[in-house]
Short mmCIF file of C-alpha atoms and ligand atoms in Angstrom, two decimals:
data_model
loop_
_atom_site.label_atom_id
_atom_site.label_comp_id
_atom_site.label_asym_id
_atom_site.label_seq_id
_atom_site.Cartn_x
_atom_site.Cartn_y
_atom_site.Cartn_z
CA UNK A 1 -7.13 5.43 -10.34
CA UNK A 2 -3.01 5.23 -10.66
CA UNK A 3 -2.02 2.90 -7.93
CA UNK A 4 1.33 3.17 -6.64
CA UNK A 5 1.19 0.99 -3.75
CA UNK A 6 2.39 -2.14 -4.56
CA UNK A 7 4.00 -2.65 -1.44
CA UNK A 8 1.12 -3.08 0.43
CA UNK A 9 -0.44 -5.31 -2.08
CA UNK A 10 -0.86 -5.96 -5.69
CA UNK A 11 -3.92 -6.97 -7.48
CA UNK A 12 -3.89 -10.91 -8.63
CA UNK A 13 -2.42 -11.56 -12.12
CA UNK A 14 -6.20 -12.19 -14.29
CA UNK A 15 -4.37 -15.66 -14.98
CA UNK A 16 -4.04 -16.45 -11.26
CA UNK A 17 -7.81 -15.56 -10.91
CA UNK A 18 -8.47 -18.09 -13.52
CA UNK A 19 -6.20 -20.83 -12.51
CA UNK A 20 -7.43 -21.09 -8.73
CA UNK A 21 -11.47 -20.77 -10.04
CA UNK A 22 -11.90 -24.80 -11.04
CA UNK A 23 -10.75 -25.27 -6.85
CA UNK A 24 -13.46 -23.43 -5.60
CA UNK A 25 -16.17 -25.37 -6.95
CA UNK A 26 -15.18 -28.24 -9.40
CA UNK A 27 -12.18 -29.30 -7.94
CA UNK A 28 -13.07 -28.49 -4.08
CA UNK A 29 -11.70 -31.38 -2.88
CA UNK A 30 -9.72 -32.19 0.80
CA UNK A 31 -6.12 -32.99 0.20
CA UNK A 32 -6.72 -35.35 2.91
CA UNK A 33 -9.43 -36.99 1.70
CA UNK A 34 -8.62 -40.48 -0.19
CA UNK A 35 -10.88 -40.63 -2.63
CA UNK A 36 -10.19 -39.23 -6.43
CA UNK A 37 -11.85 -35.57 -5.64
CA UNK A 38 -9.41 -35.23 -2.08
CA UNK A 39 -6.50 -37.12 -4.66
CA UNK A 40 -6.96 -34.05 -7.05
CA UNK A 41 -6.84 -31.57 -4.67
CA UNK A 42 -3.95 -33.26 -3.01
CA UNK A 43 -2.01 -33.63 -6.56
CA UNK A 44 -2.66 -29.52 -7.21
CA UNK A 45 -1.25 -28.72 -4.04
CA UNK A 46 1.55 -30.61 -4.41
CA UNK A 47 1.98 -29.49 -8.15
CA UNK A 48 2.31 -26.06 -6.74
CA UNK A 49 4.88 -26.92 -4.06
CA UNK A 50 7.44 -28.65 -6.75
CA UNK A 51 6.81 -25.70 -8.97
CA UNK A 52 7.90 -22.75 -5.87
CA UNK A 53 10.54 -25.20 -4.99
CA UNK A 54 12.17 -25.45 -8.67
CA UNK A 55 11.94 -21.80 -9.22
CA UNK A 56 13.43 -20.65 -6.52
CA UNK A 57 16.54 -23.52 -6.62
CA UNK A 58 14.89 -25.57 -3.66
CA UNK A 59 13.85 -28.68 -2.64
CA UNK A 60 9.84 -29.72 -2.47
CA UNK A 61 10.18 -30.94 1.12
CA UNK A 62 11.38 -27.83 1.52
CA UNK A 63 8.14 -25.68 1.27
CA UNK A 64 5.94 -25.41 3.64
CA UNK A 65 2.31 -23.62 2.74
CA UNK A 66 1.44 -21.20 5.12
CA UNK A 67 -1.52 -17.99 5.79
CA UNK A 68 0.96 -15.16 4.72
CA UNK A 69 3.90 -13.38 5.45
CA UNK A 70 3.39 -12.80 8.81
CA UNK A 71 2.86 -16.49 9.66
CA UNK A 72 5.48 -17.23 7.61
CA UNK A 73 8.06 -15.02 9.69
CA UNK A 74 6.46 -16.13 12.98
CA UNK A 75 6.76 -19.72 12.30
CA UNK A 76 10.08 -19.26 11.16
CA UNK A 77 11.22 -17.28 14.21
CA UNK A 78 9.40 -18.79 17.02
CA UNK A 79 9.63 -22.58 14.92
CA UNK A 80 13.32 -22.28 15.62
CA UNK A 81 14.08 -20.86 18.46
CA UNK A 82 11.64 -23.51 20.19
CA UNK A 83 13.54 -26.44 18.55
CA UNK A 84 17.04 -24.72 19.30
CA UNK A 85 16.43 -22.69 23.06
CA UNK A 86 18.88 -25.15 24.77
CA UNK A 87 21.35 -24.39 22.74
CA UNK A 88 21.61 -20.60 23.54
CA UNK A 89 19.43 -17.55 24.43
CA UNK A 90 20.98 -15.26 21.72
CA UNK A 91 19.21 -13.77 19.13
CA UNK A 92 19.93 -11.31 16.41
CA UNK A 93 17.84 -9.34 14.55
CA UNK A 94 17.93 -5.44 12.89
CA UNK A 95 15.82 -1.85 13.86
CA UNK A 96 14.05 -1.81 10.22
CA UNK A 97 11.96 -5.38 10.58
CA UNK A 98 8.41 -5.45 9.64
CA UNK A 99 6.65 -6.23 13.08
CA UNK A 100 5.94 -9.79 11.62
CA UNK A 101 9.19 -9.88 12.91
CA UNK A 102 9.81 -7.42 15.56
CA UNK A 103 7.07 -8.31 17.98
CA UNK A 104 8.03 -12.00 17.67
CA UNK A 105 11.26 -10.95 19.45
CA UNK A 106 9.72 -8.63 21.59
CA UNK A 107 7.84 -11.13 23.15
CA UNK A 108 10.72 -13.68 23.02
CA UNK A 109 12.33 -11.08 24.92
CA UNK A 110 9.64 -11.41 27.55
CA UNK A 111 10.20 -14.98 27.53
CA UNK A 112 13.88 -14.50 28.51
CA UNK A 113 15.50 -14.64 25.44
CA UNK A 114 18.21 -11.47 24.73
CA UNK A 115 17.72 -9.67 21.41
CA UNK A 116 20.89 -7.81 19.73
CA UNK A 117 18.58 -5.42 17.04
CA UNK A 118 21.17 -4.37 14.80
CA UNK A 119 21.01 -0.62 13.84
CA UNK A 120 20.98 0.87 9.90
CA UNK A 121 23.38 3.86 8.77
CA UNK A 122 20.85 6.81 6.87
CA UNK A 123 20.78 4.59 3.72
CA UNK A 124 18.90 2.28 6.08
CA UNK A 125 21.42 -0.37 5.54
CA UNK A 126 22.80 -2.82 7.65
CA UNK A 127 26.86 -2.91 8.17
CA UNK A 128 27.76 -6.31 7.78
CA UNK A 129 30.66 -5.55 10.53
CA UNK A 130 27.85 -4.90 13.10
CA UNK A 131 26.24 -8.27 12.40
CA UNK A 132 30.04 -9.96 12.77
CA UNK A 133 30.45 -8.40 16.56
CA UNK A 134 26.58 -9.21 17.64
CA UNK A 135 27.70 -12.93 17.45
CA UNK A 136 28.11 -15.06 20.46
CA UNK A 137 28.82 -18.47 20.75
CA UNK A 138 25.00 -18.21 22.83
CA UNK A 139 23.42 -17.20 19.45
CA UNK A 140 21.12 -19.40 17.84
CA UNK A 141 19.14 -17.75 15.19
CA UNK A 142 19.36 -14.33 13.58
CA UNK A 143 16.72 -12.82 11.05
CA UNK A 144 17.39 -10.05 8.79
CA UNK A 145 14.79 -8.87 6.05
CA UNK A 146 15.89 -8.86 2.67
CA UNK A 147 14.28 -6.08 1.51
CA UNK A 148 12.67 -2.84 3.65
CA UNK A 149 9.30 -2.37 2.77
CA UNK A 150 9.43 1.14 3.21
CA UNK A 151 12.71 2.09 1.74
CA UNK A 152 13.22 -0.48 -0.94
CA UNK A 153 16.47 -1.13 0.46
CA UNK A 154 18.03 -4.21 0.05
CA UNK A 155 19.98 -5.87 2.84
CA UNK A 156 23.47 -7.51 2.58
CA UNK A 157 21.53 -11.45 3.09
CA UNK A 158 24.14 -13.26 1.45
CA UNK A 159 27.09 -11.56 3.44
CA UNK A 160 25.39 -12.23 6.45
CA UNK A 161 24.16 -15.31 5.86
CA UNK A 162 27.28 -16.51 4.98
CA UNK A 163 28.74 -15.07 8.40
CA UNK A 164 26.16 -16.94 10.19
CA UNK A 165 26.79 -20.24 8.78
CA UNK A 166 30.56 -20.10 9.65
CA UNK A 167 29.36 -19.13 13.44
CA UNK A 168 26.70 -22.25 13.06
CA UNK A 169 24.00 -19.77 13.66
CA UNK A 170 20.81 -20.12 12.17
CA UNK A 171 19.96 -17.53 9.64
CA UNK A 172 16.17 -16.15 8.52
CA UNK A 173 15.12 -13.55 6.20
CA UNK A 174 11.92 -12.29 5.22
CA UNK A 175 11.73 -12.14 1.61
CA UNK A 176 8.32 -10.90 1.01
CA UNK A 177 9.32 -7.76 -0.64
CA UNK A 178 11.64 -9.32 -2.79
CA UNK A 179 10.08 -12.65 -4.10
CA UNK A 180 8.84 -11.96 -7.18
CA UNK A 181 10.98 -8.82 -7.16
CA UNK A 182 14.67 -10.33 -7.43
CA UNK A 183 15.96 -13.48 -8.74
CA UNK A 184 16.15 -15.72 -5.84
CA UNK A 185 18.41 -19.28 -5.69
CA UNK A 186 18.02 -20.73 -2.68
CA UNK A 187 20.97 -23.93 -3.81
CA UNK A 188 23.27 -20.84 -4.01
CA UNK A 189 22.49 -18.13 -1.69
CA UNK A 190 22.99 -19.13 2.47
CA UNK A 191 19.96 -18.67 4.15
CA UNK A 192 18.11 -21.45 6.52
CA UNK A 193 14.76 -20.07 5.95
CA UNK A 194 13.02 -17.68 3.47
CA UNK A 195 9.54 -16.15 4.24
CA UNK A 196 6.87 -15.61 1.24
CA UNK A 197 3.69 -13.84 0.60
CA UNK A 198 1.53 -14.12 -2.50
CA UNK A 199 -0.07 -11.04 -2.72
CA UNK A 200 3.09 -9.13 -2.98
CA UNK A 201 3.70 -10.91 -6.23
CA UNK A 202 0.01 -10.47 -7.84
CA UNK A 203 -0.67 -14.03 -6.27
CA UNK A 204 -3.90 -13.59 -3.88
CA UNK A 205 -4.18 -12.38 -0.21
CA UNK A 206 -4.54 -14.66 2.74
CA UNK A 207 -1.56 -17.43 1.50
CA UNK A 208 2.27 -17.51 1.22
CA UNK A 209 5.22 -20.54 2.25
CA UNK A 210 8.16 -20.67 4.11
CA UNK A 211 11.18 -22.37 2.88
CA UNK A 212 13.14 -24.40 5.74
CA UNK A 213 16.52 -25.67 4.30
CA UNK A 214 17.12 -29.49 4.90
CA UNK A 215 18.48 -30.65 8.57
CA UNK A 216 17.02 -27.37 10.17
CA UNK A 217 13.98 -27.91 12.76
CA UNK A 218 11.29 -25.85 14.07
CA UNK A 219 8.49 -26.81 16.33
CA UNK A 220 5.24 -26.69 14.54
CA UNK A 221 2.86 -23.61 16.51
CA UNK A 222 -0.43 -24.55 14.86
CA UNK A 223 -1.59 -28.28 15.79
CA UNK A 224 -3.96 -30.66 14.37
CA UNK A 225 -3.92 -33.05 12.03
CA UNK A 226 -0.52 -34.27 9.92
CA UNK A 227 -0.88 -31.37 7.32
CA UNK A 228 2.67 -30.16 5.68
CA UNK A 229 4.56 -33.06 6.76
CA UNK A 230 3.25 -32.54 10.33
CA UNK A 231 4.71 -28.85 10.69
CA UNK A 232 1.59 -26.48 10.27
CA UNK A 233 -2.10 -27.93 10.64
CA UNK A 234 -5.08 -26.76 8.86
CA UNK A 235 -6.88 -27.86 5.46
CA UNK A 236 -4.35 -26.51 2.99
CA UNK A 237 -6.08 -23.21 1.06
CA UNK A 238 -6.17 -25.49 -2.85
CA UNK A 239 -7.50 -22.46 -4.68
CA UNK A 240 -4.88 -20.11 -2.83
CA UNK A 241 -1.57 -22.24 -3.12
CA UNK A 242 -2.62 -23.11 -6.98
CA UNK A 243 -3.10 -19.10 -7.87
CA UNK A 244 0.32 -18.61 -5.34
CA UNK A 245 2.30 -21.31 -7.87
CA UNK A 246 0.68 -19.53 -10.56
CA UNK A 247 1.32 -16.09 -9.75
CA UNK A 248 5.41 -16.88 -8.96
CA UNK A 249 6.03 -18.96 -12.42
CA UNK A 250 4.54 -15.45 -14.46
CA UNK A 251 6.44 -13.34 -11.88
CA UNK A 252 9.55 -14.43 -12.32
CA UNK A 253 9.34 -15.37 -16.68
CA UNK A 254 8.49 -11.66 -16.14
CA UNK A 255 10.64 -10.35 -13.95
CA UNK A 256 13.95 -9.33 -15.64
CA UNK A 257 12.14 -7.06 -18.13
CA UNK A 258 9.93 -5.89 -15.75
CA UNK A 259 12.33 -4.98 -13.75
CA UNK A 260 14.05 -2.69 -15.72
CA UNK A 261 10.86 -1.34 -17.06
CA UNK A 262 9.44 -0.52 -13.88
CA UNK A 263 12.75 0.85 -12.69
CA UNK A 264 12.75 3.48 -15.32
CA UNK A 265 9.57 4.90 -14.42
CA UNK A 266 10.27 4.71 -10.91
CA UNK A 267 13.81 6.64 -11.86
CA UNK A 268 11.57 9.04 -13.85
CA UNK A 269 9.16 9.86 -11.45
CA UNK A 270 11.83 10.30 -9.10
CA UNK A 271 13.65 12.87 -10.76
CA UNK A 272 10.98 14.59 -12.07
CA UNK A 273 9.49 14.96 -8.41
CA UNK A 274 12.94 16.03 -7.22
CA UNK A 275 13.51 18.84 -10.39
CA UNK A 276 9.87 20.23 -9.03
CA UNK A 277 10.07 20.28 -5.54
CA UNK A 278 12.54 21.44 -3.63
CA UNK A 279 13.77 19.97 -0.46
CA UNK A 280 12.89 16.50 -0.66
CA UNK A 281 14.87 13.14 0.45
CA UNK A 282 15.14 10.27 -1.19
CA UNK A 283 15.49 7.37 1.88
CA UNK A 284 18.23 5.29 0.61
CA UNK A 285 19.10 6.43 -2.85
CA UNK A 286 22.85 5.56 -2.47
CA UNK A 287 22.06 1.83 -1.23
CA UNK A 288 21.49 -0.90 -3.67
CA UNK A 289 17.50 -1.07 -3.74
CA UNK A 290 14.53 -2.75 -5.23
CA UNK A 291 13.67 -0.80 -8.70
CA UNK A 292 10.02 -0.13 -7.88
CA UNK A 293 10.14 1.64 -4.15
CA UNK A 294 10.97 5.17 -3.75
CA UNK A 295 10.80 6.53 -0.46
CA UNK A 296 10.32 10.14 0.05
CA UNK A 297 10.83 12.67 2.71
CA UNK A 298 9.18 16.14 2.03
CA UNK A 299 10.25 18.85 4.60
CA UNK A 300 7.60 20.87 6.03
CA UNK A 301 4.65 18.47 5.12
CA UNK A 302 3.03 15.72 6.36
CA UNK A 303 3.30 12.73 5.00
CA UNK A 304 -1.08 11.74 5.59
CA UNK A 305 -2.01 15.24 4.04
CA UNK A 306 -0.13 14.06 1.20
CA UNK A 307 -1.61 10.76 1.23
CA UNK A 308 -5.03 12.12 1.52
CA UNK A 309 -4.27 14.74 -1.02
CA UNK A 310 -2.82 12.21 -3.34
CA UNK A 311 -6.32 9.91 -2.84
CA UNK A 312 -8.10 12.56 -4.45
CA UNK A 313 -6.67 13.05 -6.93
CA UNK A 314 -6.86 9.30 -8.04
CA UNK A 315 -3.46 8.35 -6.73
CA UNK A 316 -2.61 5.74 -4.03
CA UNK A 317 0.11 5.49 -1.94
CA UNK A 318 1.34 5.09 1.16
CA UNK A 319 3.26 6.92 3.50
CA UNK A 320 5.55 5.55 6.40
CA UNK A 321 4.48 1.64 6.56
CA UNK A 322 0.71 0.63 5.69
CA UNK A 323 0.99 -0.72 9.63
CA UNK A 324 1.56 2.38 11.46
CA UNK A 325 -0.44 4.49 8.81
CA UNK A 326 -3.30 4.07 11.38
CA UNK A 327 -1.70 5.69 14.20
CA UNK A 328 0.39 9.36 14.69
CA UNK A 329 4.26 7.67 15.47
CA UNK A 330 6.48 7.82 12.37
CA UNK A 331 7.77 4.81 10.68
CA UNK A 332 10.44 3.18 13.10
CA UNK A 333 12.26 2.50 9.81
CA UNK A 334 12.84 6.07 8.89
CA UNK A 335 13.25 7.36 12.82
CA UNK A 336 15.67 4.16 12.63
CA UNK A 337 17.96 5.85 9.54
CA UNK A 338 18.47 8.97 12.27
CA UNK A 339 15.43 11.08 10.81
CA UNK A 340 14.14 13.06 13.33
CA UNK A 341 10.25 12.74 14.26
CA UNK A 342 9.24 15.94 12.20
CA UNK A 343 11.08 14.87 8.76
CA UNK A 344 9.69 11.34 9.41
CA UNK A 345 6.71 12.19 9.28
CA UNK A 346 6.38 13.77 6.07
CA UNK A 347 7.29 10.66 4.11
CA UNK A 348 5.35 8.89 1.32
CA UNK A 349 6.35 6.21 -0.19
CA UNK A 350 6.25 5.16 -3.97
CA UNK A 351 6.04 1.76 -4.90
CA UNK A 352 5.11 0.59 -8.32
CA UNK A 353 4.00 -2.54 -9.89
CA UNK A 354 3.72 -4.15 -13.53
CA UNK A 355 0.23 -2.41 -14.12
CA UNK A 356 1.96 1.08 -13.75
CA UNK A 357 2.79 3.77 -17.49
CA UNK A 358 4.92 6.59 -18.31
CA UNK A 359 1.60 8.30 -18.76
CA UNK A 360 0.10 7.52 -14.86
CA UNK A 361 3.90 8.99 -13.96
CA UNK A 362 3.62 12.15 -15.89
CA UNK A 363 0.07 12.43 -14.28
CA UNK A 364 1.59 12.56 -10.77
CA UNK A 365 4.09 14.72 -12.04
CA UNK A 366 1.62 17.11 -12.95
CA UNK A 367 -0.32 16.90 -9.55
CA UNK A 368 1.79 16.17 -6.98
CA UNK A 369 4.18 19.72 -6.88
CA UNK A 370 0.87 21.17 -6.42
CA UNK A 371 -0.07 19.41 -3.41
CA UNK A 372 3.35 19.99 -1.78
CA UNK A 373 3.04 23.58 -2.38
CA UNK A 374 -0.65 23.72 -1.70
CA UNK A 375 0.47 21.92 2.11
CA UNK A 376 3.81 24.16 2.74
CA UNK A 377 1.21 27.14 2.31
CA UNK A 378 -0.56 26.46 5.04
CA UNK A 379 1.67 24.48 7.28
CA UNK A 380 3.08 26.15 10.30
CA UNK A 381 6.95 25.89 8.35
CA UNK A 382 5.54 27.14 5.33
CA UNK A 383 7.09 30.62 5.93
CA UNK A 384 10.28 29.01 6.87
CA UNK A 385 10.68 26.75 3.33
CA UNK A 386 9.87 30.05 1.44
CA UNK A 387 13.15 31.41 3.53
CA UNK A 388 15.05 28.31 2.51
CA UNK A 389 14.20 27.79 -0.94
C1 PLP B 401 3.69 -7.44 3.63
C2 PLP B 401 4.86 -7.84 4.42
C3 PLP B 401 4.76 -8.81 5.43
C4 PLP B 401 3.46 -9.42 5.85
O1 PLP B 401 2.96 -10.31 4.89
P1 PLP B 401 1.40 -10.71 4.95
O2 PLP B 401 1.26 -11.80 3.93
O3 PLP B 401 0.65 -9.47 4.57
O4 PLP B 401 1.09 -11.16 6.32
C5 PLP B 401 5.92 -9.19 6.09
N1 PLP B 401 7.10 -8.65 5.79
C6 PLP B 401 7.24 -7.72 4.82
C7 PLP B 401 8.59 -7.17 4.51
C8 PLP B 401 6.12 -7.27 4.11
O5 PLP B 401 6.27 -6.35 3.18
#
């Protein structure tokens, strides 16, 4: 099997496996329990917090544990906007958001806020200027992803962050693709709040935090008991937020070589896809971008005959996001870079992790022309690419 989905998920880090196993059975104590089993739990949690905070330049009380990315960004979003609604009904946010984010301001919308979703050029890339105008003195928060999930591409955050804070306008990003992927300091780089996911960074499923700079509120949206300093109930996941700790620390030691490891192959497999097939895209390859993701568009094909094509041979990807992969709409990121619907939907999308070789790359290599040409046969353009080409 050569995964190349990393995206969607990667598989935990062996050592995060074995650091979160004592708190499943040993060390299964409450957090909020006072006696020396809760105490332990309680001192592993909080371990794990000062550990995220210091290595990604924040304070402790400035984590807050949460189920995932998508709570993450909800809290974040709705959080704010609760705590800050008589200050303004403006929002900002872009065309290219996971719908973590998307269909929490749709249905702020509904609730009679007004949304400004800022539109990407064909890199997918957000123009700075654009952000500038959408400000009003009504605007309280804006969120703008970091990285696109889809198209690797990563957003100008600290431009518009910095914008934001000169408007006093609250500013969010979800970082989920790029935890883990980038080096991240959050004493440097102007952003309020920061969403997280584990298992995008080989940390396990189910957990991630969201950072909330000092003197900004939000309005907790899960009650119960005082958990996370009041601000999100629930009996805190021990095993999950130890392996979460875990997984960042060897992340980011690893990161800079990684980096530059994986981008080759990625860079490889890229070019040696483009050399064999003709009249494919690569979504964003001008913008800056994450080195693992490479987002294709192959004319004439589509992109879940691929997929499925790919899947038997051994290979996984994805194509368009792993969220609309269910259903028959393109990705609203690509439509979003000005793709019309039939080049949309031929996409699939690369994205490689720190189990990936130069030997699983030359294997797609040697597959996945074969596939294309096998589809362009018979699709109902394959005469026309034979005319092009
Ligand atoms: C995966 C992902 C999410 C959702 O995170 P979960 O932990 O799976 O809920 C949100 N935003 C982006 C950009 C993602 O890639």
């Amino acid at each position: 099997m050569i995964y190349l989905d990393y995206n969607a998920t990667s598989p935990c880090d062996p050592k995060v496996v074995e650091a979160m196993l004592p708190f499943f059975h040993e060390k299964f104590g409450n957090p909020s329990s006072l006696h020396s089993l809760g105490q332990e739990a309680k001192k592993a949690i909080e371990e794990s917090r000062k550990e995220i905070a210091q290595l990604l330049g924040a304070h402790e009380d400035e984590i807050f544990f949460v189920s995932g990315g998508t709570e993450a960004n909800n809290l974040a979003i709705k959080g704010v906007v609760s705590a800050y609604e008589k200050k303004g009904k403006h929002l900002i946010t872009s065309v290219i958001e996971h719908h973590a984010v998307l269909n929490v301001f749709k249905t702020l919308e509904k609730e009679g806020f007004t949304v400004t979703y800022l539109p990407v050029n064909r890199e997918g890339f957000v123009d700075p200027d654009d952000f500038r105008k959408a400000i009003t003195p009504q605007t309280i928060l804006a969120s703008v992803m970091h990285a696109n999930n889809e198209t690797g591409v990563i957003q100008p955050i600290e431009e518009l962050g910095r914008m934001a804070r000169e408007r006093g306008v609250i500013f969010h990003t979800d970082a989920v693709q790029t935890v883990g992927k980038l080096p991240i300091d959050l004493e440097r780089l102007p952003v309020d709040l920061l969403s997280a996911s584990a298992h995008k960074f080989y940390g396990p499923k189910g957990t991630g935090f969201l950072y909330v700079r000092r003197g900004i509120r939000f309005i907790p949206q899960i009650l119960g008991g005082p958990h996370e300093r009041g601000k999100r109930a629930g009996t805190e996941n021990v095993p999950l937020i130890v392996g979460m700790a875990k997984a960042l620390e060897i992340t980011l030691k690893e990161q800079p070589e990684e980096s530059q490891r994986i981008q080759e192959l990625r860079d490889f497999l890229e070019r040696g896809i483009l050399e064999r097939v003709p009249e494919v895209v690569v979504v964003g390859a001008r913008a800056p971008r994450l080195p693992n993701t490479s987002m294709m568009l192959v004319k004439y094909v589509e992109g879940e005959s691929m997929l499925l094509n790919l899947d038997f041979a051994g290979i996984c990807v994805s194509s368009g996001s792993a969220c609309t992969s269910g259903s028959l709409e393109p990705s609203h990121v690509l439509l979003a870079c000005g793709y019309p619907h039939e080049i949309a939907h031929g996409s699939v999308r690369w994205s490689l992790g720190k189990w990936n070789t130069l030997e699983e790359m030359k294997e797609v290599l040697a597959v996945f022309p074969d596939v294309v040409e096998k589809l362009r046969r018979i699709s109902p353009f394959g005469k026309e690419v034979i005319h092009h080409v």
